[in-house]
Tab-separated table of C-alpha atoms in Angstrom:
chain	number	residue	atom	x	y	z
U	57	UNK	CA	89.680	43.093	255.695
U	58	UNK	CA	86.225	43.171	254.382
U	59	UNK	CA	85.609	43.823	250.533
U	60	UNK	CA	84.455	46.920	249.081
U	61	UNK	CA	80.784	47.625	248.135
U	62	UNK	CA	81.101	45.842	244.944
U	63	UNK	CA	82.145	42.548	246.405
U	64	UNK	CA	80.028	39.491	246.185
U	65	UNK	CA	77.881	38.695	248.934
U	66	UNK	CA	79.352	35.924	251.134
U	67	UNK	CA	82.440	35.901	249.091
U	68	UNK	CA	85.077	33.470	250.545
U	69	UNK	CA	87.022	30.555	249.565
U	70	UNK	CA	84.022	29.134	247.374
U	71	UNK	CA	83.504	25.609	246.083
U	72	UNK	CA	85.866	23.912	243.861
U	73	UNK	CA	84.841	22.100	240.741
U	74	UNK	CA	84.404	18.784	242.563
U	75	UNK	CA	81.963	20.423	244.673
U	76	UNK	CA	84.215	20.194	247.817
U	77	UNK	CA	84.316	23.266	249.837
U	78	UNK	CA	87.874	24.821	249.826
U	79	UNK	CA	89.405	26.237	253.049
U	80	UNK	CA	91.682	29.103	253.313
U	81	UNK	CA	94.228	30.314	255.904
U	82	UNK	CA	93.496	30.312	259.669
U	83	UNK	CA	90.989	33.083	260.260
U	84	UNK	CA	89.925	32.637	263.714
U	85	UNK	CA	92.343	31.580	266.344
U	86	UNK	CA	91.492	30.944	270.038
U	87	UNK	CA	94.084	30.094	272.427
U	88	UNK	CA	93.608	28.852	276.104
U	89	UNK	CA	90.484	30.923	276.605
U	90	UNK	CA	88.502	30.703	279.845
U	91	UNK	CA	85.283	32.440	281.136
U	92	UNK	CA	83.552	32.456	284.616
U	93	UNK	CA	80.259	33.835	285.680
U	94	UNK	CA	80.881	34.410	289.311
U	95	UNK	CA	81.947	30.979	290.747
U	96	UNK	CA	80.739	29.109	287.745
U	97	UNK	CA	83.249	28.462	285.125
U	98	UNK	CA	81.626	28.084	281.750
U	99	UNK	CA	84.569	28.044	279.381
U	100	UNK	CA	87.692	25.991	280.515
U	101	UNK	CA	90.930	26.452	278.657
U	102	UNK	CA	89.477	26.386	275.106
U	103	UNK	CA	91.872	26.423	272.157
U	104	UNK	CA	90.682	26.182	268.419
U	105	UNK	CA	91.548	27.415	264.935
U	106	UNK	CA	88.934	28.042	262.261
U	107	UNK	CA	90.013	28.555	258.657
U	108	UNK	CA	88.571	30.873	256.099
U	109	UNK	CA	85.672	29.275	254.050
U	110	UNK	CA	85.136	26.587	256.933
U	111	UNK	CA	81.827	25.727	258.293
U	112	UNK	CA	82.016	24.485	261.891
U	113	UNK	CA	78.973	23.312	263.637
U	114	UNK	CA	78.995	23.378	267.458
U	115	UNK	CA	76.746	21.048	269.533
U	116	UNK	CA	76.256	19.993	273.087
U	117	UNK	CA	73.937	19.913	275.834
U	118	UNK	CA	72.209	23.153	277.158
U	119	UNK	CA	74.709	24.829	279.516
U	120	UNK	CA	77.714	23.206	277.926
U	121	UNK	CA	79.159	26.789	277.100
U	122	UNK	CA	78.377	26.783	273.172
U	123	UNK	CA	76.635	30.151	273.095
U	124	UNK	CA	79.209	31.844	275.643
U	125	UNK	CA	81.969	30.633	273.188
U	126	UNK	CA	80.387	32.234	270.339
U	127	UNK	CA	79.550	35.489	272.053
U	128	UNK	CA	83.226	35.774	273.257
U	129	UNK	CA	84.374	35.767	269.487
U	130	UNK	CA	82.569	39.243	268.834
U	131	UNK	CA	83.130	40.641	272.448
U	132	UNK	CA	79.647	40.200	273.482
U	133	UNK	CA	81.189	38.453	276.535
U	134	UNK	CA	84.769	39.161	277.742
U	135	UNK	CA	87.003	36.228	278.179
U	136	UNK	CA	88.833	36.068	281.498
U	137	UNK	CA	91.870	34.367	280.279
U	138	UNK	CA	93.695	33.522	276.892
U	139	UNK	CA	93.740	35.198	273.565
U	140	UNK	CA	91.259	35.596	270.558
U	141	UNK	CA	92.432	36.676	267.215
U	142	UNK	CA	90.011	37.268	264.148
U	143	UNK	CA	91.721	38.071	260.974
U	144	UNK	CA	94.636	39.260	262.890
U	145	UNK	CA	92.459	41.559	265.121
U	146	UNK	CA	93.011	40.829	268.723
U	147	UNK	CA	89.427	40.752	270.498
U	148	UNK	CA	89.682	43.303	273.241
U	149	UNK	CA	87.896	46.302	274.634
U	150	UNK	CA	90.313	48.593	272.878
U	151	UNK	CA	87.745	50.812	270.838
U	152	UNK	CA	89.404	50.938	267.576
U	153	UNK	CA	90.045	47.181	267.496
U	154	UNK	CA	86.376	46.516	268.871
U	155	UNK	CA	84.961	48.609	265.830
U	156	UNK	CA	87.152	46.707	263.542
U	157	UNK	CA	86.137	43.365	264.801
U	158	UNK	CA	82.526	44.250	264.645
U	159	UNK	CA	82.720	44.781	260.939
U	160	UNK	CA	84.520	41.534	260.264
U	161	UNK	CA	81.980	39.425	262.249
U	162	UNK	CA	78.086	39.268	261.644
U	163	UNK	CA	76.155	37.495	264.271
U	164	UNK	CA	72.443	36.023	264.018
U	165	UNK	CA	70.827	35.294	267.261
U	166	UNK	CA	67.972	33.004	268.528
U	167	UNK	CA	65.586	36.166	268.649
U	168	UNK	CA	65.708	38.369	265.559
U	169	UNK	CA	66.557	41.473	267.244
U	170	UNK	CA	65.211	43.628	264.353
U	171	UNK	CA	64.422	47.348	264.814
U	172	UNK	CA	60.548	47.159	264.948
U	173	UNK	CA	60.099	50.839	264.159
U	174	UNK	CA	62.232	50.564	260.966
U	175	UNK	CA	61.039	48.896	257.625
U	176	UNK	CA	63.043	45.658	256.429
U	177	UNK	CA	65.059	47.921	253.994
U	178	UNK	CA	66.017	50.436	256.656
U	179	UNK	CA	66.894	47.530	259.030
U	180	UNK	CA	69.475	46.552	256.318
U	181	UNK	CA	70.759	49.969	255.323
U	182	UNK	CA	71.266	51.516	258.834
U	183	UNK	CA	74.754	50.151	259.751
U	184	UNK	CA	76.408	50.088	256.201
U	185	UNK	CA	75.338	53.901	256.043
U	186	UNK	CA	76.425	54.897	259.609
U	187	UNK	CA	79.529	52.522	259.970
U	188	UNK	CA	80.668	51.871	256.392
U	189	UNK	CA	79.777	55.289	255.183
U	190	UNK	CA	77.719	54.074	252.195
U	191	UNK	CA	75.339	56.707	250.398
U	192	UNK	CA	71.610	55.742	250.659
U	193	UNK	CA	71.761	54.606	247.116
U	194	UNK	CA	74.523	52.238	247.499
U	195	UNK	CA	73.174	50.901	250.798
U	196	UNK	CA	69.741	50.395	249.314
U	197	UNK	CA	71.063	48.671	246.304
U	198	UNK	CA	73.158	46.127	248.503
U	199	UNK	CA	70.203	45.615	250.744
U	200	UNK	CA	67.846	44.956	247.782
U	201	UNK	CA	70.331	42.356	246.346
U	202	UNK	CA	70.539	40.722	249.681
U	203	UNK	CA	66.885	40.542	250.222
U	204	UNK	CA	66.365	39.028	246.715
U	205	UNK	CA	69.109	36.459	247.730
U	206	UNK	CA	67.041	35.412	250.789
U	207	UNK	CA	63.825	35.487	248.917
U	208	UNK	CA	62.325	38.635	250.463
U	209	UNK	CA	62.641	41.452	247.927
U	210	UNK	CA	59.000	41.938	247.847
U	211	UNK	CA	58.814	42.684	251.641
U	212	UNK	CA	61.504	45.395	251.635
U	213	UNK	CA	58.917	48.230	252.753
U	214	UNK	CA	57.198	46.192	255.329
U	215	UNK	CA	57.824	46.222	259.069
U	216	UNK	CA	59.140	43.339	260.981
U	217	UNK	CA	55.690	42.752	262.707
U	218	UNK	CA	54.188	41.954	259.348
U	219	UNK	CA	56.525	39.136	258.680
U	220	UNK	CA	56.609	35.411	259.944
U	221	UNK	CA	59.323	34.377	262.326
U	222	UNK	CA	61.283	32.573	259.427
U	223	UNK	CA	60.998	35.764	257.400
U	224	UNK	CA	62.351	37.925	260.154
U	225	UNK	CA	65.169	35.381	260.640
U	226	UNK	CA	66.111	35.641	257.076
U	227	UNK	CA	65.862	39.531	257.270
U	228	UNK	CA	68.397	39.259	260.308
U	229	UNK	CA	70.758	37.157	258.333
U	230	UNK	CA	70.565	39.726	255.356
U	231	UNK	CA	71.081	42.517	257.767
U	232	UNK	CA	74.400	40.794	259.163
U	233	UNK	CA	75.589	40.263	255.460
U	234	UNK	CA	74.969	43.854	254.551
U	235	UNK	CA	78.032	44.789	256.493
U	236	UNK	CA	80.086	42.266	254.328
U	237	UNK	CA	81.604	40.387	257.248
U	238	UNK	CA	84.343	37.783	256.860
U	239	UNK	CA	82.847	35.535	259.490
U	240	UNK	CA	79.239	34.718	260.423
U	241	UNK	CA	78.161	33.530	263.905
U	242	UNK	CA	74.849	31.739	264.204
U	243	UNK	CA	73.683	31.138	267.768
U	244	UNK	CA	70.763	28.668	267.493
U	245	UNK	CA	69.036	30.453	264.738
U	246	UNK	CA	66.164	28.289	264.400
U	247	UNK	CA	65.350	27.501	267.958
U	248	UNK	CA	62.672	30.198	268.308
U	249	UNK	CA	60.986	29.241	264.989
U	250	UNK	CA	57.829	26.981	264.406
U	251	UNK	CA	59.084	23.720	262.667
U	252	UNK	CA	57.605	24.647	259.364
U	253	UNK	CA	59.770	27.739	259.226
U	254	UNK	CA	63.001	26.038	260.111
U	255	UNK	CA	63.676	24.895	256.631
U	256	UNK	CA	63.464	28.254	254.999
U	257	UNK	CA	66.106	29.546	257.200
U	258	UNK	CA	68.312	26.549	256.966
U	259	UNK	CA	68.228	26.741	253.181
U	260	UNK	CA	69.469	30.331	253.287
U	261	UNK	CA	72.459	29.008	255.586
U	262	UNK	CA	73.136	26.268	253.225
U	263	UNK	CA	73.549	28.649	250.266
U	264	UNK	CA	75.772	30.895	252.388
U	265	UNK	CA	78.048	28.023	253.258
U	266	UNK	CA	78.170	27.027	249.615
U	267	UNK	CA	79.197	30.709	248.572
U	268	UNK	CA	82.351	30.223	250.871
U	269	UNK	CA	81.408	32.131	253.942
U	270	UNK	CA	83.321	31.288	257.014
U	271	UNK	CA	80.555	30.103	259.424
U	272	UNK	CA	80.464	28.923	263.162
U	273	UNK	CA	77.020	27.639	263.861
U	274	UNK	CA	75.567	26.626	267.174
U	275	UNK	CA	72.650	24.316	266.562
U	276	UNK	CA	70.560	21.395	267.475
U	277	UNK	CA	69.689	20.796	263.851
U	278	UNK	CA	71.501	17.584	263.364
U	279	UNK	CA	70.548	17.138	259.594
U	280	UNK	CA	72.081	20.473	258.913
U	281	UNK	CA	75.357	19.769	260.793
U	282	UNK	CA	75.519	16.381	258.955
U	283	UNK	CA	74.967	17.829	255.511
U	284	UNK	CA	76.784	21.244	255.728
U	285	UNK	CA	79.558	21.086	258.461
U	286	UNK	CA	83.196	20.692	257.480
U	287	UNK	CA	83.680	19.982	261.313
U	288	UNK	CA	81.410	19.040	264.135
U	289	UNK	CA	82.688	20.205	267.639
U	290	UNK	CA	81.061	18.761	270.784
U	291	UNK	CA	81.101	21.061	273.913
U	292	UNK	CA	80.718	19.519	277.279
U	293	UNK	CA	81.218	21.050	280.520
U	294	UNK	CA	82.918	24.186	278.960
U	295	UNK	CA	85.332	22.284	276.801
U	296	UNK	CA	85.706	21.029	273.347
U	297	UNK	CA	85.357	17.321	274.492
U	298	UNK	CA	85.508	15.879	270.932
U	299	UNK	CA	85.623	17.043	267.215
U	300	UNK	CA	85.586	15.268	263.861
U	301	UNK	CA	84.187	15.382	260.403
U	302	UNK	CA	80.454	14.943	260.185
U	303	UNK	CA	80.865	11.321	258.824
U	304	UNK	CA	82.951	10.221	261.744
U	305	UNK	CA	80.853	12.283	264.250
U	306	UNK	CA	77.608	10.746	263.336
U	307	UNK	CA	78.628	7.289	262.494
U	308	UNK	CA	80.044	7.177	266.077
U	309	UNK	CA	83.386	5.484	264.847
U	310	UNK	CA	84.977	6.653	267.889
U	311	UNK	CA	84.921	5.743	271.707
U	312	UNK	CA	83.507	8.941	273.141
U	313	UNK	CA	80.568	7.977	275.339
U	314	UNK	CA	79.289	11.496	276.067
U	315	UNK	CA	78.926	12.082	272.272
U	316	UNK	CA	77.214	8.770	271.906
U	317	UNK	CA	74.873	9.599	274.663
U	318	UNK	CA	74.115	13.011	273.196
U	319	UNK	CA	73.365	11.857	269.800
U	320	UNK	CA	71.186	8.987	271.100
U	321	UNK	CA	69.235	11.689	273.044
U	322	UNK	CA	68.980	14.333	270.404
U	323	UNK	CA	68.387	11.754	267.395
U	324	UNK	CA	65.406	10.231	269.141
U	325	UNK	CA	63.589	13.438	269.339
């Protein structure tokens, strides 16, 4: 379960002395999961396991099921068949399990989804105070530490509209971390940003990965995938059609024609 208020932000498996990210025990277990919207099946019998401290990057063409898969992990979308376990908690509509799950899993979306009527600081402290039961002082201290970590401590008392897109997305990451989740899900976190703002968000995500946080990232940022991922997963027509280390995936030392066509298309842009 999540650590206490004094636990390090993003505490996880960490990085060993050789600079290779350590991986722990299985944390997310997906077994034969399917999902349809009406007659359209978007996820087809997907099974996968993700370990503590692992960074998995999920890629694929638009409509391949990537975002739906991510959203099912914290019950933003219901799966029709199969089973999902996160840190031993079954993902279901049972209120007690759902509340526990939402404390374990943080999510960052394409749009920043900040509360426009609250200051940056209040955006970060609202959930820890209401759900974790932190005092205002404890929540503020945790929030300021996170804002310092993402380079935004000077903006704590501003409102979201006064920030750039990149700054708002960094606030959104800090807000998710304020609940001290065990897993962070990123659904194309840079796709709504101007190109010059992408790097500042990816830099924060790199630091988070290096701290040992378990991360699942849907992205079109192939440089990030090559540099940070432990595993790259290619979704195609609702299935995990291929997965490999970044070295194998991007060197195309395999015979998967769909992956090669996808990389040829995205790398040429």
